[in-house]
Coordinates of C-alpha atoms and ligand atoms in Angstrom, one line a residue:
X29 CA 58.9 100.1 161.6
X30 CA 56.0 97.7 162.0
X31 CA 55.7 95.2 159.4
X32 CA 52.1 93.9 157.7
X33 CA 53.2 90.5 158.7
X34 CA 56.7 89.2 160.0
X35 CA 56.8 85.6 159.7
X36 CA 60.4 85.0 161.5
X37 CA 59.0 86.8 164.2
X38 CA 56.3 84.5 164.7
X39 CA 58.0 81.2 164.3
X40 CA 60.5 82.5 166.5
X41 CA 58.2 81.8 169.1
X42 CA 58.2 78.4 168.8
X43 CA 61.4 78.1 167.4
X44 CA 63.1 74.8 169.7
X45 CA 60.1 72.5 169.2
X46 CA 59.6 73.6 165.7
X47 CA 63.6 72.2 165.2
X48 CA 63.1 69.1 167.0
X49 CA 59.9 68.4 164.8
X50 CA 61.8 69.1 161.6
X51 CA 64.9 67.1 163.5
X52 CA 62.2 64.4 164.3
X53 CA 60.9 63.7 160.6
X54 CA 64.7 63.9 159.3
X55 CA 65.8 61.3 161.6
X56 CA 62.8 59.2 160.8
X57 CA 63.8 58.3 157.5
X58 CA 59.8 58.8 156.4
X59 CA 58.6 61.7 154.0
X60 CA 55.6 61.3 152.7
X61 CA 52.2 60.0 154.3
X62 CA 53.7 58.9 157.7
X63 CA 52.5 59.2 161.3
X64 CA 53.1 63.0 161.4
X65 CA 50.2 63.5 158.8
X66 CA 48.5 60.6 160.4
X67 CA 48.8 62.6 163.9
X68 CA 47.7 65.9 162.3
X69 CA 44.9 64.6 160.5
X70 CA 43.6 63.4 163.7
X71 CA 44.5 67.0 166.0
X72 CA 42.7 68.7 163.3
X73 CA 40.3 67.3 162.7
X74 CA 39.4 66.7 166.7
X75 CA 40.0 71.0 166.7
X76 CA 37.2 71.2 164.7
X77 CA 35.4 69.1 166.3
X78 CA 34.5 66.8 162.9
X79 CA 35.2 62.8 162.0
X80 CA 37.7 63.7 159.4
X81 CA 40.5 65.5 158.0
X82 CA 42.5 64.8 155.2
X83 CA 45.8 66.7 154.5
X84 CA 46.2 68.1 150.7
X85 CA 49.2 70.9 149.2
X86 CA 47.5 73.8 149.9
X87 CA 44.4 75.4 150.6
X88 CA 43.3 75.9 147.0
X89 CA 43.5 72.1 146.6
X90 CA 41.0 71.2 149.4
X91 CA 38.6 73.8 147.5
X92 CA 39.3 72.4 144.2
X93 CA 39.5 68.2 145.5
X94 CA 36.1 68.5 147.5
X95 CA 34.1 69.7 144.4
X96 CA 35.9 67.2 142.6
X97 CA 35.1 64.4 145.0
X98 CA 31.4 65.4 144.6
X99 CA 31.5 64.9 141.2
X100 CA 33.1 61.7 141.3
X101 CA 30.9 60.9 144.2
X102 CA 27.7 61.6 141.6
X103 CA 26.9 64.9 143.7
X104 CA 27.7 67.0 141.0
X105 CA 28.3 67.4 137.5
X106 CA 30.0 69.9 134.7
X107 CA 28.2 73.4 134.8
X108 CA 26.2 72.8 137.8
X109 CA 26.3 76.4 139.7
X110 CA 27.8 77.3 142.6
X111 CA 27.0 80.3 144.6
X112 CA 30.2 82.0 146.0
X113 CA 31.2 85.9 147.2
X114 CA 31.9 88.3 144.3
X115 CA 34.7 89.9 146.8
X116 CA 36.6 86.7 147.7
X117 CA 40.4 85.9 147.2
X118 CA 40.2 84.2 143.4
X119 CA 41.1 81.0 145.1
X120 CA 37.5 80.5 146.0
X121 CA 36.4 81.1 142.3
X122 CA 39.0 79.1 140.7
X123 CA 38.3 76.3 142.5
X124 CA 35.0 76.5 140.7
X125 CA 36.3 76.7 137.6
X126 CA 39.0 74.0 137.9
X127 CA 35.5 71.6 137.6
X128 CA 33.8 73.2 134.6
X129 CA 30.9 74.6 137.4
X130 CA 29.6 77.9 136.8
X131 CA 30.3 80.5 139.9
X132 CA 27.6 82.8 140.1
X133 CA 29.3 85.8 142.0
X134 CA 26.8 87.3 144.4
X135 CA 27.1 90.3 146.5
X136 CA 28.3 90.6 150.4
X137 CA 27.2 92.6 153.1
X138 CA 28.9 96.1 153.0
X139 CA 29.3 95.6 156.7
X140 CA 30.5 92.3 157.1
X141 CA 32.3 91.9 153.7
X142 CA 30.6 88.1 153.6
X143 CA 27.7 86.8 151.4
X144 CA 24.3 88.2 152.0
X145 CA 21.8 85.0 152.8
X146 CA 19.1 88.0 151.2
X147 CA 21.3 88.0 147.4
X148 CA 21.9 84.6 147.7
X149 CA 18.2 83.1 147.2
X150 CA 17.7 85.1 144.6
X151 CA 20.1 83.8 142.9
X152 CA 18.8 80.2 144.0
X153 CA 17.8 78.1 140.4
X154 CA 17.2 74.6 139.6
X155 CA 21.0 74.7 138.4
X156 CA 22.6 75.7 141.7
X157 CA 24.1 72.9 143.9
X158 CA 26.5 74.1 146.0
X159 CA 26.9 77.3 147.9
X160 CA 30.2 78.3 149.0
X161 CA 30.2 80.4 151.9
X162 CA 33.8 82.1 152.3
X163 CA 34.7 83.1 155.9
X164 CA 36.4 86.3 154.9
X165 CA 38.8 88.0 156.8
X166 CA 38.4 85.6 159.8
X167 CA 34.9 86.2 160.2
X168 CA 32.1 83.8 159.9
X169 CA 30.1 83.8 156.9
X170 CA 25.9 84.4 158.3
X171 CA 26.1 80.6 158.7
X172 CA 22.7 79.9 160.7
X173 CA 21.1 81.6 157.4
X174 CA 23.0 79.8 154.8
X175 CA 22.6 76.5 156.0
X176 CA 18.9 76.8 156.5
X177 CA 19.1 78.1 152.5
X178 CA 20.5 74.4 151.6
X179 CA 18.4 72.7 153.3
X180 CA 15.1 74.2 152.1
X181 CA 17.2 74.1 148.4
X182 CA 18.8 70.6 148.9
X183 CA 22.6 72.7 148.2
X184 CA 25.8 71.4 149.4
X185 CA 27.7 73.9 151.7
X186 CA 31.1 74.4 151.2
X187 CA 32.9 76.5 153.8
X188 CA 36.2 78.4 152.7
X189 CA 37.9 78.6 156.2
X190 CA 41.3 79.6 154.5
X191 CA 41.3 83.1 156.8
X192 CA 39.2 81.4 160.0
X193 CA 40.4 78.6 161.9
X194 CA 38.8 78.0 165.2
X195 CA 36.4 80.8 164.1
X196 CA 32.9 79.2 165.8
X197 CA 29.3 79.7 166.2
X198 CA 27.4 78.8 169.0
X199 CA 30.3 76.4 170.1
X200 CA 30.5 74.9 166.2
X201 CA 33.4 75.5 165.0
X202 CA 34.2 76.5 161.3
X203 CA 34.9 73.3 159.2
X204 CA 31.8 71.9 161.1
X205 CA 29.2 74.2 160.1
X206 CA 28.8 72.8 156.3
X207 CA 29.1 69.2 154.1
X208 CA 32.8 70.4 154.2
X209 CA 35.3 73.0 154.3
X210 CA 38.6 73.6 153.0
X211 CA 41.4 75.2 155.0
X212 CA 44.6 76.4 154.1
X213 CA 47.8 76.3 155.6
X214 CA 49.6 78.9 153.9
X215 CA 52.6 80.3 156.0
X216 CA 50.6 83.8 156.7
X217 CA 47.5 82.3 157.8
X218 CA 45.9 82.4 161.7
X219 CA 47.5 78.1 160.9
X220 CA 50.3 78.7 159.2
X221 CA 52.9 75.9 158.1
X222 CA 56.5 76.4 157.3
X223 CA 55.6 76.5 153.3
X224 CA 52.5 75.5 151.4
X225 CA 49.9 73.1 153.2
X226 CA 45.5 72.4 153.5
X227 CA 43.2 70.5 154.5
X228 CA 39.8 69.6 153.9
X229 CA 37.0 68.3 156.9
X230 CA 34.0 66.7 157.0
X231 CA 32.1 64.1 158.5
X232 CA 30.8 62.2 155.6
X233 CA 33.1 58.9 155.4
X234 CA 32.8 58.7 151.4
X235 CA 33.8 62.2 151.1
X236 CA 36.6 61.7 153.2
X237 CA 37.7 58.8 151.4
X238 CA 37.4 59.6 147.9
X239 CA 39.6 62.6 148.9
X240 CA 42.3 60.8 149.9
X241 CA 42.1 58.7 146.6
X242 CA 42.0 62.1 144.9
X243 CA 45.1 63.5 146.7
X244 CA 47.1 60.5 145.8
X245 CA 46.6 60.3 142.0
X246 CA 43.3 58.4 142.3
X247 CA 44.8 55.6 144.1
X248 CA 43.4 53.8 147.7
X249 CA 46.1 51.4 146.9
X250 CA 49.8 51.2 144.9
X251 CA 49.2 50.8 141.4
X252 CA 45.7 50.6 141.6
X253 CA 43.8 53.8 140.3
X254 CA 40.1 54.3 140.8
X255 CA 40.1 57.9 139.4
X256 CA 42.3 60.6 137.3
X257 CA 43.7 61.6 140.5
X258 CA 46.3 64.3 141.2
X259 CA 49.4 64.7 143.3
X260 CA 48.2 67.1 146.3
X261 CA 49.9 65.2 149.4
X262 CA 50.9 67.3 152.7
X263 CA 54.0 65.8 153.7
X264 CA 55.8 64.6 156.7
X265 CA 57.8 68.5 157.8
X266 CA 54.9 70.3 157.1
X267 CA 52.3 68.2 159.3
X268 CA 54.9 68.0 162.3
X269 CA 55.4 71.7 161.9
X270 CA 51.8 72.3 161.9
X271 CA 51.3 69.5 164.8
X272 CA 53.7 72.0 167.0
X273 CA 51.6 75.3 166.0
X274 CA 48.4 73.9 166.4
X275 CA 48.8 73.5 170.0
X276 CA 49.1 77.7 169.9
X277 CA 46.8 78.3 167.6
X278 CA 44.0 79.5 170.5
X279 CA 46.4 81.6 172.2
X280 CA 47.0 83.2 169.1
X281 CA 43.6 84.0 168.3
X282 CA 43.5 85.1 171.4
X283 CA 46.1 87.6 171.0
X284 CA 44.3 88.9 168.0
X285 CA 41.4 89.7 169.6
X286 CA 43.0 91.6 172.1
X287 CA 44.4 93.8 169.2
X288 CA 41.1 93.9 167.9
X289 CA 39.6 94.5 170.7
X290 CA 42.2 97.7 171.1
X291 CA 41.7 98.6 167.7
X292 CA 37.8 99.2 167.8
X293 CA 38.4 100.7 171.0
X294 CA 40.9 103.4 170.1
X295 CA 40.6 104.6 166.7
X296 CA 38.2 107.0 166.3
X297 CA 38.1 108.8 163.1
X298 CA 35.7 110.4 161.2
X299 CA 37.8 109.4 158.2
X300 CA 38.0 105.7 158.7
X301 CA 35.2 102.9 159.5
X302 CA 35.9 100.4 161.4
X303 CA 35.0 96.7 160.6
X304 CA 32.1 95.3 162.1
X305 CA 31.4 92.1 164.2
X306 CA 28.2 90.4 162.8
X307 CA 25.5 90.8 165.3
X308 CA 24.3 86.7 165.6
X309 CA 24.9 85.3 169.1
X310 CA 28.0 84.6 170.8
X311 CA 29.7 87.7 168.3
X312 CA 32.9 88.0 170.4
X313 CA 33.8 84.5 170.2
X314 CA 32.9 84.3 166.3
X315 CA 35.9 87.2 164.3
X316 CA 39.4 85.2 164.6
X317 CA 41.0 88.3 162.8
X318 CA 43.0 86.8 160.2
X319 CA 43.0 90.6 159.4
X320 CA 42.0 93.7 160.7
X321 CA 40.4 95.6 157.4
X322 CA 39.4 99.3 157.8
X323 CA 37.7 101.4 154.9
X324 CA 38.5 104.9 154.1
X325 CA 37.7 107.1 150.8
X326 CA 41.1 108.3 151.2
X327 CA 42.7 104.8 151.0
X328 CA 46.1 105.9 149.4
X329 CA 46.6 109.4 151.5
X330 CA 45.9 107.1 154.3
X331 CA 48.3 104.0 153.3
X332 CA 51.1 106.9 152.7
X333 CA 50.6 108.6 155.9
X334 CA 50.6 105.2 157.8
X335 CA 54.3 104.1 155.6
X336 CA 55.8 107.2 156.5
X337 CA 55.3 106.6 160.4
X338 CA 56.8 103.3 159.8
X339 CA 53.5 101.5 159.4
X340 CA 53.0 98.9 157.0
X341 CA 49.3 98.1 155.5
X342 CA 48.4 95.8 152.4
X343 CA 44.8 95.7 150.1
X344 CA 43.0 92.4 150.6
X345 CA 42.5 92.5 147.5
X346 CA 42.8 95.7 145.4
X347 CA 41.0 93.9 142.3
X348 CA 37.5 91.8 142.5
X349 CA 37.7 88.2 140.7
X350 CA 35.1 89.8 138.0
X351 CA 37.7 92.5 136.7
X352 CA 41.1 90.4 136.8
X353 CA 42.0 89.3 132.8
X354 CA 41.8 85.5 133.6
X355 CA 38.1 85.8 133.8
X356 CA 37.7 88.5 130.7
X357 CA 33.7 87.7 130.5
X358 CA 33.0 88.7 133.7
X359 CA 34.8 92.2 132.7
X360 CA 32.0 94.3 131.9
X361 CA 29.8 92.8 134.8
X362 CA 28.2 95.3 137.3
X363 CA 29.1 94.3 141.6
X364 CA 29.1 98.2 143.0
X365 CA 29.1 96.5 146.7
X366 CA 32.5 94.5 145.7
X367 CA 34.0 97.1 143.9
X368 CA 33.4 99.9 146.6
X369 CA 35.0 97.9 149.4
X370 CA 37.8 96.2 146.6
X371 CA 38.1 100.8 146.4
X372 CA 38.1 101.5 150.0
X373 CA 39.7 98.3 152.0
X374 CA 42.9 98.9 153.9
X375 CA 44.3 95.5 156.1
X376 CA 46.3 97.2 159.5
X377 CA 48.8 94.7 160.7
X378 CA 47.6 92.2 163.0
X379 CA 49.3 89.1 164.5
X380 CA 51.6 87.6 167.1
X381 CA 54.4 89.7 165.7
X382 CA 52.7 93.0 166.5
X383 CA 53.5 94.4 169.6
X384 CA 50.8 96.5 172.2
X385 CA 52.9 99.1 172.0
X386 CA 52.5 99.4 168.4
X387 CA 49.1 99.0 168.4
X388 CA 49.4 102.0 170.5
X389 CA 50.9 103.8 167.6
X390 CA 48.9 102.5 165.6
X391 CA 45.7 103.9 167.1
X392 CA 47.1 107.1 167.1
X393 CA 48.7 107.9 163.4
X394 CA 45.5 106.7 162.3
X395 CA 43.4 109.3 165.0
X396 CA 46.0 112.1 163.5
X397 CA 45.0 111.7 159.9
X398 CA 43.6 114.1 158.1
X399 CA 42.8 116.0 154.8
Ligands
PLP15 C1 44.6 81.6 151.1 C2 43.3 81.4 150.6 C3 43.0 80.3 149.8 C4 44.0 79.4 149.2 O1 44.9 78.9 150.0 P1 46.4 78.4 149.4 O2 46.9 77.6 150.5 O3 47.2 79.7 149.2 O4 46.1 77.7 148.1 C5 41.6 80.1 149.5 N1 40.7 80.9 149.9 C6 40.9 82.0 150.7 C7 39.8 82.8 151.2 C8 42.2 82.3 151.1 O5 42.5 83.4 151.8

């Protein structure tokens, strides 16, 4: 049986120094907004090659805290619009939300399955501020396009790099390539901690700092509260555990690509397309395949097939944000693009805890289906 994901597998790998870190903050007598935090701020942020990082609960936090912070910052305001991808995990879109802005949902790339820079300006009005470029499935959003959008708009860029850590462009990596970006640490991402954890980069100091105000209900300092903060703190276990797999994250990604790699290589099946690798320079160092997501018109023969050789696959995501009940006025809208691939998308496992030799396997149950 191969598993979609097998967490104990993975942090089996680094199972001794992941002890001593948890051993480490038990014996320090320090929980919450220590030097482990202090250390992983600064490892982070120094991965992605920014000025700052600031821990936060989870990855839907640093979404929701950066918009806030531009709001308290004066860089936004209540129904301002914010461009985001109609097929991204709701996350993205509640974030929006959360801040009475508007999300105007706009269509990706059938190939890429990120935002098309060609829908976005289109959509471009004097009531759009922010545009919030999701990095979906590991893959970089058409970055060089997007920012050049803001620019020539005067937008704020927001990057979701929940599914692409250490993704880069041109030697930028992903939490540099906007105002800021929100990651999360979620135990099945490419980062994962040992429960729920994010993180939010930038370089702007005031961002940065009214973030950690924000995190810590409002407060720079006990008992005095500059704004209606929240409690959104990573704490001490999580940022050691994360200091420890941090250090592995590259190898990691590596090890994804190579499954990848295998992947595009092997399967080859009228049935099934393959995902494809955006075409902008450096392409091979861009993908950090948080997942591996085919399409087929025969999605649930195909799943079935797959289970009953022992292979496990999941839908990122079998329903699009505009047809899920929370958002009922958004019901009747029309995205064909999202709701083809929300139709067609099957995720093939992919990770540390998946073995050559099942890729192997892989490659060839899905070369033996048929119809
Ligand atoms: C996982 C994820 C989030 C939210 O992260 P949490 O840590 O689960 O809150 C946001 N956006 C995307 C694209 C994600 O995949």
């Amino acid at each position: 049986m191969t598993p979609f994901l097998d967490l104990k597998t993975i942090n089996q790998q680094h199972r001794d120094e992941l002890i001593a870190a948890c051993t480490r903050v038990i014996d320090s007598g320090w929980y919450i907004g220590g030097k482990e935090l202090e250390q992983f701020e600064q490892n982070f942020a120094k991965y992605c090659g920014v000025k700052f990082a600031i821990g936060v609960a989870n990855g839907l936090d640093a979404l929701t805290l950066t918009l806030r912070a531009w709001k308290e910052i004066g860089k936004l305001k209540d129904g301002d619009e914010v461009i985001v991808p109609s097929n991204t995990y709701i996350a993205s879109i509640l974030a929006i939300t959360l801040n009475n802005l508007k999300p105007i949902l706009v269509e990706p790339n059938i190939d890429t399955y990120n935002l098309d820079p060609k829908l976005i300006e289109d959509n471009i009005n004097s009531k759009t501020k922010v545009i919030l470029a999701v990095h979906l499935y590991g893959q970089l959003a058409d970055m060089p396009s997007i920012t050049q959008l803001a620019k020539k708009h005067n937008l704020l860029v927001l990057e979701d790099s929940a599914q692409s850590h250490g993704a880069e462009y041109q030697g930028v990596k992903c939490g540099n390539l906007g105002d800021a970006s929100g990651f999360s640490f979620y135990p099945g991402k490419n980062l994962g901690a040992l429960g729920d954890a994010g993180a939010v980069t930038t370089n702007d100091e005031e961002l940065a700092r009214t973030l950690k105000a924000l995190r810590n209900y409002g407060s720079h300092e006990k008992y005095k509260n500059l704004f209606i903060g929240v409690n959104s703190r990573l704490d001490e276990m999580q940022a050691a555990l994360l200091n420890v797999k941090l250090k592995y994250l590259d190898e990691e990604t590596e090890y994804r690509r190579n499954i990848a790699e295998r992947y595009l290589g092997g399967i080859n099946n009228s049935l099934i397309e393959l995902p494809k690798v955006d075409s902008c320079a450096s392409r091979e160092k861009k993908h950090v395949w948080h997942l591996f997501v085919i399409r087929t018109k025969f999605r649930n023969e195909l799943q079935h097939f797959l289970m009953e050789k022992g292979i496990q696959t999941l839908i990122h995501y079998p329903i699009p944000p505009h047809k899920q009940s929370a958002y009922k006025e958004w019901n009747e809208l029309n995205f064909p693009i999202s709701e083809l691939i929300h139709d067609e998308i099957l995720s093939l496992p992919m990770g540390t805890h998946v073995s050559y030799e099942e890729v192997n396997t892989i490659i060839k149950t899905c070369n033996e289906f048929k119809i």
